[in-house]
Amino acid sequence: MEMQDGPTFRIATYNAHSCRGLDRRTRPERIAAVLSETEADIIALQEVWSAEGDESEREQVRRIAETLGLKYCFGGNWSRGDRAYGNAVLSRWPLHAERNYDISLYGRQRRGCLRADVMVEDVALLHIFNVHLGLSLKERKYQSRKLVSEGILADPGLTGLRVVLGDFNDWTRGLTQRFLDAQFHSVDIRRHLRRARTYPGWLPIFHLDHIYYDPALEIKRLRLHRSRAALVASDHLPLVADFRFRLPAVG
């Protein structure tokens, strides 16, 4: 089948570390400033708090989204009082659907995978899966199998292209990557960044942040956003990728 170039988009994944920086100050507005520097169209955030209606630093997701002028959805995985903690997806395009999947292993900290459906440029549907996996190998084995099941990534009801990204807490080429490699292309950070590590931001020694995508997408550029603000705002840095849709030619 002959293909043609479709719309492009820029996506970022960023573990915001509860908006608590290396200076021990909790500042959602600083996270928003770092994200503004990336000029991303779609953002996957991990480790953020939501306290709707609260105007203090306790409410992070809405404040970041409103500062950037983006739509957003939030998937809470556990709560403390009137606050919920989890993942968020921000987009400059409308979100057509959202769903938060529970991928928690019993007895461990609750974890989730947040799906947001975005219609890019009113042309192509994109399913964003924002994940934050567990710290233990046992957790990640369980979560990997659940992710690639028909209940989540292999859902036959999905009609658009998929991007899976986030903090995988896996610094080796383990089971999670092998499962996802069977269905997706993976971003080779060594090819684009000439390094194999992304975390911690100030002196990377692990590769925790990953991006997987359907073959009908083409990656054009990848970068780890290292600015003065980013090096202080969180222990992670935003991983930013530029993609292009490859669509069937018309006529």
PDB file of C-alpha atoms in Angstrom:
ATOM      1  CA  MET A   1       0.000   0.000   0.000  1.00  0.00           C
ATOM      2  CA  GLU A   2       1.334   3.401  -0.976  1.00  0.00           C
ATOM      3  CA  MET A   3       1.735   5.759   1.980  1.00  0.00           C
ATOM      4  CA  GLN A   4       1.900   9.512   2.297  1.00  0.00           C
ATOM      5  CA  ASP A   5       3.031  11.919   4.998  1.00  0.00           C
ATOM      6  CA  GLY A   6       0.366  12.882   7.521  1.00  0.00           C
ATOM      7  CA  PRO A   7       0.312  15.403  10.359  1.00  0.00           C
ATOM      8  CA  THR A   8       3.186  15.791  12.798  1.00  0.00           C
ATOM      9  CA  PHE A   9       3.087  16.147  16.550  1.00  0.00           C
ATOM     10  CA  ARG A  10       5.493  16.589  19.433  1.00  0.00           C
ATOM     11  CA  ILE A  11       5.043  14.482  22.558  1.00  0.00           C
ATOM     12  CA  ALA A  12       6.852  14.562  25.901  1.00  0.00           C
ATOM     13  CA  THR A  13       6.982  12.208  28.858  1.00  0.00           C
ATOM     14  CA  TYR A  14       7.972  13.696  32.208  1.00  0.00           C
ATOM     15  CA  ASN A  15       8.007  12.345  35.744  1.00  0.00           C
ATOM     16  CA  ALA A  16       7.276  15.545  37.662  1.00  0.00           C
ATOM     17  CA  HIS A  17       8.265  14.102  41.075  1.00  0.00           C
ATOM     18  CA  SER A  18       5.195  15.668  42.738  1.00  0.00           C
ATOM     19  CA  CYS A  19       6.493  19.024  41.407  1.00  0.00           C
ATOM     20  CA  ARG A  20       9.129  18.904  44.141  1.00  0.00           C
ATOM     21  CA  GLY A  21      12.483  20.072  42.861  1.00  0.00           C
ATOM     22  CA  LEU A  22      16.038  19.402  43.917  1.00  0.00           C
ATOM     23  CA  ASP A  23      15.834  22.554  46.016  1.00  0.00           C
ATOM     24  CA  ARG A  24      13.014  20.806  47.976  1.00  0.00           C
ATOM     25  CA  ARG A  25      10.499  23.404  46.858  1.00  0.00           C
ATOM     26  CA  THR A  26       7.132  22.248  45.478  1.00  0.00           C
ATOM     27  CA  ARG A  27       6.356  24.474  42.508  1.00  0.00           C
ATOM     28  CA  PRO A  28       3.837  23.375  39.843  1.00  0.00           C
ATOM     29  CA  GLU A  29       4.477  26.626  37.978  1.00  0.00           C
ATOM     30  CA  ARG A  30       8.127  25.635  37.535  1.00  0.00           C
ATOM     31  CA  ILE A  31       7.109  22.301  35.999  1.00  0.00           C
ATOM     32  CA  ALA A  32       4.799  24.250  33.664  1.00  0.00           C
ATOM     33  CA  ALA A  33       7.678  26.545  32.681  1.00  0.00           C
ATOM     34  CA  VAL A  34       9.887  23.556  31.831  1.00  0.00           C
ATOM     35  CA  LEU A  35       7.112  22.002  29.737  1.00  0.00           C
ATOM     36  CA  SER A  36       6.557  25.310  27.963  1.00  0.00           C
ATOM     37  CA  GLU A  37      10.206  25.199  26.880  1.00  0.00           C
ATOM     38  CA  THR A  38       9.618  21.839  25.151  1.00  0.00           C
ATOM     39  CA  GLU A  39       6.734  23.207  23.029  1.00  0.00           C
ATOM     40  CA  ALA A  40       5.122  19.752  23.159  1.00  0.00           C
ATOM     41  CA  ASP A  41       1.628  19.229  21.718  1.00  0.00           C
ATOM     42  CA  ILE A  42       0.915  16.256  23.993  1.00  0.00           C
ATOM     43  CA  ILE A  43       2.426  15.641  27.437  1.00  0.00           C
ATOM     44  CA  ALA A  44       2.404  12.524  29.607  1.00  0.00           C
ATOM     45  CA  LEU A  45       3.022  13.401  33.257  1.00  0.00           C
ATOM     46  CA  GLN A  46       3.739  10.942  36.042  1.00  0.00           C
ATOM     47  CA  GLU A  47       3.764  11.550  39.815  1.00  0.00           C
ATOM     48  CA  VAL A  48       1.382  14.494  40.005  1.00  0.00           C
ATOM     49  CA  TRP A  49      -1.337  15.458  42.468  1.00  0.00           C
ATOM     50  CA  SER A  50      -4.900  16.555  41.808  1.00  0.00           C
ATOM     51  CA  ALA A  51      -7.018  18.421  44.351  1.00  0.00           C
ATOM     52  CA  GLU A  52      -9.748  20.000  42.222  1.00  0.00           C
ATOM     53  CA  GLY A  53     -10.908  23.370  43.474  1.00  0.00           C
ATOM     54  CA  ASP A  54      -7.774  23.922  45.537  1.00  0.00           C
ATOM     55  CA  GLU A  55      -5.770  26.944  44.417  1.00  0.00           C
ATOM     56  CA  SER A  56      -2.641  26.006  46.377  1.00  0.00           C
ATOM     57  CA  GLU A  57       0.344  23.940  45.261  1.00  0.00           C
ATOM     58  CA  ARG A  58      -1.670  20.854  46.282  1.00  0.00           C
ATOM     59  CA  GLU A  59      -3.540  21.144  42.978  1.00  0.00           C
ATOM     60  CA  GLN A  60      -0.936  20.492  40.336  1.00  0.00           C
ATOM     61  CA  VAL A  61      -2.516  19.014  37.200  1.00  0.00           C
ATOM     62  CA  ARG A  62      -5.110  21.702  36.537  1.00  0.00           C
ATOM     63  CA  ARG A  63      -2.680  24.515  37.355  1.00  0.00           C
ATOM     64  CA  ILE A  64      -0.048  23.171  34.964  1.00  0.00           C
ATOM     65  CA  ALA A  65      -2.595  22.594  32.187  1.00  0.00           C
ATOM     66  CA  GLU A  66      -4.182  26.027  32.565  1.00  0.00           C
ATOM     67  CA  THR A  67      -0.790  27.745  32.617  1.00  0.00           C
ATOM     68  CA  LEU A  68       0.077  26.041  29.329  1.00  0.00           C
ATOM     69  CA  GLY A  69      -3.402  26.503  27.823  1.00  0.00           C
ATOM     70  CA  LEU A  70      -3.874  22.750  27.316  1.00  0.00           C
ATOM     71  CA  LYS A  71      -6.735  20.299  27.797  1.00  0.00           C
ATOM     72  CA  TYR A  72      -6.083  17.549  30.313  1.00  0.00           C
ATOM     73  CA  CYS A  73      -7.242  14.341  31.923  1.00  0.00           C
ATOM     74  CA  PHE A  74      -6.061  12.714  35.122  1.00  0.00           C
ATOM     75  CA  GLY A  75      -5.876   9.145  36.359  1.00  0.00           C
ATOM     76  CA  GLY A  76      -5.683   8.859  40.123  1.00  0.00           C
ATOM     77  CA  ASN A  77      -4.129   5.688  41.484  1.00  0.00           C
ATOM     78  CA  TRP A  78      -4.301   6.390  45.213  1.00  0.00           C
ATOM     79  CA  SER A  79      -5.460   9.208  47.426  1.00  0.00           C
ATOM     80  CA  ARG A  80      -4.526  11.045  50.584  1.00  0.00           C
ATOM     81  CA  GLY A  81      -7.375  12.983  52.115  1.00  0.00           C
ATOM     82  CA  ASP A  82      -8.968  15.080  49.382  1.00  0.00           C
ATOM     83  CA  ARG A  83      -6.001  14.712  47.039  1.00  0.00           C
ATOM     84  CA  ALA A  84      -5.375  12.045  44.385  1.00  0.00           C
ATOM     85  CA  TYR A  85      -1.994  10.971  43.052  1.00  0.00           C
ATOM     86  CA  GLY A  86      -1.286   9.519  39.636  1.00  0.00           C
ATOM     87  CA  ASN A  87      -0.712  10.287  35.967  1.00  0.00           C
ATOM     88  CA  ALA A  88      -2.004  12.993  33.638  1.00  0.00           C
ATOM     89  CA  VAL A  89      -2.162  13.617  29.889  1.00  0.00           C
ATOM     90  CA  LEU A  90      -2.202  17.176  28.533  1.00  0.00           C
ATOM     91  CA  SER A  91      -3.014  18.026  24.930  1.00  0.00           C
ATOM     92  CA  ARG A  92      -3.444  21.062  22.727  1.00  0.00           C
ATOM     93  CA  TRP A  93      -6.083  19.053  20.830  1.00  0.00           C
ATOM     94  CA  PRO A  94      -9.397  17.934  22.374  1.00  0.00           C
ATOM     95  CA  LEU A  95      -9.451  14.661  24.306  1.00  0.00           C
ATOM     96  CA  HIS A  96     -12.162  12.441  22.830  1.00  0.00           C
ATOM     97  CA  ALA A  97     -12.034   9.712  25.468  1.00  0.00           C
ATOM     98  CA  GLU A  98     -10.083   8.766  28.560  1.00  0.00           C
ATOM     99  CA  ARG A  99      -9.693   5.696  30.738  1.00  0.00           C
ATOM    100  CA  ASN A 100      -7.511   4.802  33.692  1.00  0.00           C
ATOM    101  CA  TYR A 101      -6.506   1.135  33.943  1.00  0.00           C
ATOM    102  CA  ASP A 102      -5.541  -0.389  37.280  1.00  0.00           C
ATOM    103  CA  ILE A 103      -2.300  -2.349  36.822  1.00  0.00           C
ATOM    104  CA  SER A 104      -1.521  -2.704  40.528  1.00  0.00           C
ATOM    105  CA  LEU A 105      -0.058  -5.865  42.002  1.00  0.00           C
ATOM    106  CA  TYR A 106      -1.708  -6.825  45.277  1.00  0.00           C
ATOM    107  CA  GLY A 107       0.336  -5.737  48.260  1.00  0.00           C
ATOM    108  CA  ARG A 108       2.300  -3.116  46.331  1.00  0.00           C
ATOM    109  CA  GLN A 109       1.784   0.597  45.738  1.00  0.00           C
ATOM    110  CA  ARG A 110      -1.154   1.174  43.418  1.00  0.00           C
ATOM    111  CA  ARG A 111      -0.141   1.852  39.826  1.00  0.00           C
ATOM    112  CA  GLY A 112      -2.059   2.870  36.727  1.00  0.00           C
ATOM    113  CA  CYS A 113      -1.995   3.273  32.982  1.00  0.00           C
ATOM    114  CA  LEU A 114      -3.907   6.310  31.748  1.00  0.00           C
ATOM    115  CA  ARG A 115      -5.270   6.209  28.196  1.00  0.00           C
ATOM    116  CA  ALA A 116      -6.217   9.437  26.417  1.00  0.00           C
ATOM    117  CA  ASP A 117      -7.598   9.515  22.862  1.00  0.00           C
ATOM    118  CA  VAL A 118      -6.528  12.561  20.851  1.00  0.00           C
ATOM    119  CA  MET A 119      -7.631  13.538  17.337  1.00  0.00           C
ATOM    120  CA  VAL A 120      -4.530  15.145  15.841  1.00  0.00           C
ATOM    121  CA  GLU A 121      -5.294  18.017  13.455  1.00  0.00           C
ATOM    122  CA  ASP A 122      -8.795  16.530  12.946  1.00  0.00           C
ATOM    123  CA  VAL A 123      -7.109  13.943  10.715  1.00  0.00           C
ATOM    124  CA  ALA A 124      -5.739  11.018  12.723  1.00  0.00           C
ATOM    125  CA  LEU A 125      -6.735   9.376  16.006  1.00  0.00           C
ATOM    126  CA  LEU A 126      -4.005   8.742  18.556  1.00  0.00           C
ATOM    127  CA  HIS A 127      -4.282   6.553  21.655  1.00  0.00           C
ATOM    128  CA  ILE A 128      -1.845   7.763  24.328  1.00  0.00           C
ATOM    129  CA  PHE A 129      -1.002   5.256  27.068  1.00  0.00           C
ATOM    130  CA  ASN A 130       0.784   6.953  29.979  1.00  0.00           C
ATOM    131  CA  VAL A 131       2.333   4.374  32.314  1.00  0.00           C
ATOM    132  CA  HIS A 132       4.268   4.347  35.567  1.00  0.00           C
ATOM    133  CA  LEU A 133       5.409   0.839  36.439  1.00  0.00           C
ATOM    134  CA  GLY A 134       6.453  -0.606  39.788  1.00  0.00           C
ATOM    135  CA  LEU A 135       9.864  -0.699  41.389  1.00  0.00           C
ATOM    136  CA  SER A 136      10.189  -4.478  41.760  1.00  0.00           C
ATOM    137  CA  LEU A 137      10.803  -7.048  39.042  1.00  0.00           C
ATOM    138  CA  LYS A 138       7.781  -9.040  40.228  1.00  0.00           C
ATOM    139  CA  GLU A 139       5.536  -6.006  39.766  1.00  0.00           C
ATOM    140  CA  ARG A 140       6.827  -5.215  36.296  1.00  0.00           C
ATOM    141  CA  LYS A 141       6.362  -8.812  35.133  1.00  0.00           C
ATOM    142  CA  TYR A 142       2.732  -8.710  36.228  1.00  0.00           C
ATOM    143  CA  GLN A 143       2.170  -5.239  34.800  1.00  0.00           C
ATOM    144  CA  SER A 144       3.804  -6.105  31.457  1.00  0.00           C
ATOM    145  CA  ARG A 145       1.454  -9.037  30.882  1.00  0.00           C
ATOM    146  CA  LYS A 146      -1.536  -6.926  31.833  1.00  0.00           C
ATOM    147  CA  LEU A 147      -0.503  -4.054  29.556  1.00  0.00           C
ATOM    148  CA  VAL A 148      -0.189  -6.152  26.403  1.00  0.00           C
ATOM    149  CA  SER A 149      -3.470  -7.973  27.020  1.00  0.00           C
ATOM    150  CA  GLU A 150      -6.737  -7.397  25.166  1.00  0.00           C
ATOM    151  CA  GLY A 151      -7.916  -5.444  28.174  1.00  0.00           C
ATOM    152  CA  ILE A 152      -5.478  -2.602  27.477  1.00  0.00           C
ATOM    153  CA  LEU A 153      -3.035  -2.307  24.550  1.00  0.00           C
ATOM    154  CA  ALA A 154      -4.453  -5.156  22.448  1.00  0.00           C
ATOM    155  CA  ASP A 155      -8.057  -4.004  22.879  1.00  0.00           C
ATOM    156  CA  PRO A 156      -9.775  -4.813  19.549  1.00  0.00           C
ATOM    157  CA  GLY A 157     -11.926  -1.709  19.966  1.00  0.00           C
ATOM    158  CA  LEU A 158      -8.957   0.629  19.471  1.00  0.00           C
ATOM    159  CA  THR A 159      -9.113   2.166  16.001  1.00  0.00           C
ATOM    160  CA  GLY A 160      -6.253   4.675  16.106  1.00  0.00           C
ATOM    161  CA  LEU A 161      -2.492   4.488  16.388  1.00  0.00           C
ATOM    162  CA  ARG A 162      -0.911   3.886  19.784  1.00  0.00           C
ATOM    163  CA  VAL A 163       1.909   5.524  21.698  1.00  0.00           C
ATOM    164  CA  VAL A 164       2.988   3.983  25.014  1.00  0.00           C
ATOM    165  CA  LEU A 165       5.286   6.106  27.138  1.00  0.00           C
ATOM    166  CA  GLY A 166       6.222   6.973  30.670  1.00  0.00           C
ATOM    167  CA  ASP A 167       8.437   5.929  33.555  1.00  0.00           C
ATOM    168  CA  PHE A 168       8.980   2.159  33.285  1.00  0.00           C
ATOM    169  CA  ASN A 169      11.335   1.892  36.276  1.00  0.00           C
ATOM    170  CA  ASP A 170      13.304  -0.683  34.295  1.00  0.00           C
ATOM    171  CA  TRP A 171      16.948   0.052  33.528  1.00  0.00           C
ATOM    172  CA  THR A 172      17.693  -3.299  31.869  1.00  0.00           C
ATOM    173  CA  ARG A 173      16.289  -4.837  28.722  1.00  0.00           C
ATOM    174  CA  GLY A 174      13.792  -6.842  30.733  1.00  0.00           C
ATOM    175  CA  LEU A 175      10.471  -8.559  30.248  1.00  0.00           C
ATOM    176  CA  THR A 176       8.529  -5.303  29.833  1.00  0.00           C
ATOM    177  CA  GLN A 177      10.586  -4.247  26.843  1.00  0.00           C
ATOM    178  CA  ARG A 178      10.449  -7.696  25.260  1.00  0.00           C
ATOM    179  CA  PHE A 179       6.655  -7.780  25.533  1.00  0.00           C
ATOM    180  CA  LEU A 180       6.250  -4.294  24.067  1.00  0.00           C
ATOM    181  CA  ASP A 181       8.834  -4.857  21.333  1.00  0.00           C
ATOM    182  CA  ALA A 182       6.606  -7.659  20.013  1.00  0.00           C
ATOM    183  CA  GLN A 183       3.858  -5.131  19.198  1.00  0.00           C
ATOM    184  CA  PHE A 184       5.600  -1.786  18.831  1.00  0.00           C
ATOM    185  CA  HIS A 185       8.643   0.024  17.614  1.00  0.00           C
ATOM    186  CA  SER A 186      10.721   1.466  20.428  1.00  0.00           C
ATOM    187  CA  VAL A 187      12.617   4.730  20.440  1.00  0.00           C
ATOM    188  CA  ASP A 188      16.339   3.986  20.376  1.00  0.00           C
ATOM    189  CA  ILE A 189      17.700   6.751  22.572  1.00  0.00           C
ATOM    190  CA  ARG A 190      21.304   5.827  21.811  1.00  0.00           C
ATOM    191  CA  ARG A 191      20.739   6.570  18.126  1.00  0.00           C
ATOM    192  CA  HIS A 192      19.213   9.980  18.813  1.00  0.00           C
ATOM    193  CA  LEU A 193      20.935  11.074  22.031  1.00  0.00           C
ATOM    194  CA  ARG A 194      24.247   9.211  21.739  1.00  0.00           C
ATOM    195  CA  ARG A 195      23.678   7.986  25.279  1.00  0.00           C
ATOM    196  CA  ALA A 196      21.739   5.130  26.849  1.00  0.00           C
ATOM    197  CA  ARG A 197      20.613   6.809  30.074  1.00  0.00           C
ATOM    198  CA  THR A 198      18.001   9.379  31.082  1.00  0.00           C
ATOM    199  CA  TYR A 199      17.822   9.338  34.895  1.00  0.00           C
ATOM    200  CA  PRO A 200      18.573  11.160  37.151  1.00  0.00           C
ATOM    201  CA  GLY A 201      18.560  14.354  35.152  1.00  0.00           C
ATOM    202  CA  TRP A 202      21.718  15.917  36.550  1.00  0.00           C
ATOM    203  CA  LEU A 203      23.868  12.780  36.066  1.00  0.00           C
ATOM    204  CA  PRO A 204      22.028  10.020  34.147  1.00  0.00           C
ATOM    205  CA  ILE A 205      22.939   6.454  35.099  1.00  0.00           C
ATOM    206  CA  PHE A 206      19.648   4.618  34.309  1.00  0.00           C
ATOM    207  CA  HIS A 207      17.282   4.412  31.347  1.00  0.00           C
ATOM    208  CA  LEU A 208      13.833   4.607  32.946  1.00  0.00           C
ATOM    209  CA  ASP A 209      11.859   6.775  30.502  1.00  0.00           C
ATOM    210  CA  HIS A 210      10.698   5.010  27.346  1.00  0.00           C
ATOM    211  CA  ILE A 211       8.526   5.619  24.284  1.00  0.00           C
ATOM    212  CA  TYR A 212       6.936   2.851  22.159  1.00  0.00           C
ATOM    213  CA  TYR A 213       4.841   3.483  19.055  1.00  0.00           C
ATOM    214  CA  ASP A 214       2.905   1.813  16.254  1.00  0.00           C
ATOM    215  CA  PRO A 215       4.853   1.244  13.004  1.00  0.00           C
ATOM    216  CA  ALA A 216       2.577   3.624  11.070  1.00  0.00           C
ATOM    217  CA  LEU A 217       4.211   6.458  13.005  1.00  0.00           C
ATOM    218  CA  GLU A 218       7.639   7.749  12.038  1.00  0.00           C
ATOM    219  CA  ILE A 219       9.942   9.330  14.599  1.00  0.00           C
ATOM    220  CA  LYS A 220      11.751  12.390  13.272  1.00  0.00           C
ATOM    221  CA  ARG A 221      13.615  13.646  16.341  1.00  0.00           C
ATOM    222  CA  LEU A 222      14.238  12.767  19.972  1.00  0.00           C
ATOM    223  CA  ARG A 223      15.843  14.853  22.691  1.00  0.00           C
ATOM    224  CA  LEU A 224      16.263  14.960  26.446  1.00  0.00           C
ATOM    225  CA  HIS A 225      15.300  18.473  27.471  1.00  0.00           C
ATOM    226  CA  ARG A 226      18.162  19.803  29.608  1.00  0.00           C
ATOM    227  CA  SER A 227      17.633  23.429  30.580  1.00  0.00           C
ATOM    228  CA  ARG A 228      18.682  25.221  33.751  1.00  0.00           C
ATOM    229  CA  ALA A 229      15.100  25.095  35.045  1.00  0.00           C
ATOM    230  CA  ALA A 230      14.636  21.441  34.100  1.00  0.00           C
ATOM    231  CA  LEU A 231      17.742  20.372  36.007  1.00  0.00           C
ATOM    232  CA  VAL A 232      16.193  21.711  39.230  1.00  0.00           C
ATOM    233  CA  ALA A 233      12.439  21.199  38.752  1.00  0.00           C
ATOM    234  CA  SER A 234      12.428  17.372  39.087  1.00  0.00           C
ATOM    235  CA  ASP A 235      14.803  14.444  39.363  1.00  0.00           C
ATOM    236  CA  HIS A 236      13.745  13.450  35.816  1.00  0.00           C
ATOM    237  CA  LEU A 237      14.085  15.412  32.579  1.00  0.00           C
ATOM    238  CA  PRO A 238      11.405  15.589  29.861  1.00  0.00           C
ATOM    239  CA  LEU A 239      11.986  13.115  27.033  1.00  0.00           C
ATOM    240  CA  VAL A 240      10.636  14.808  23.894  1.00  0.00           C
ATOM    241  CA  ALA A 241       9.875  13.133  20.552  1.00  0.00           C
ATOM    242  CA  ASP A 242       8.684  14.497  17.202  1.00  0.00           C
ATOM    243  CA  PHE A 243       6.494  12.093  15.186  1.00  0.00           C
ATOM    244  CA  ARG A 244       4.844  12.040  11.796  1.00  0.00           C
ATOM    245  CA  PHE A 245       1.828   9.972  10.773  1.00  0.00           C
ATOM    246  CA  ARG A 246       2.247   7.740   7.724  1.00  0.00           C
ATOM    247  CA  LEU A 247      -1.207   7.487   6.177  1.00  0.00           C
ATOM    248  CA  PRO A 248      -2.562   5.523   3.167  1.00  0.00           C
ATOM    249  CA  ALA A 249      -2.336   7.569  -0.018  1.00  0.00           C
ATOM    250  CA  VAL A 250      -5.638   8.833  -1.395  1.00  0.00           C
ATOM    251  CA  GLY A 251      -6.493   8.270  -5.043  1.00  0.00           C
TER     252      GLY A 251
END
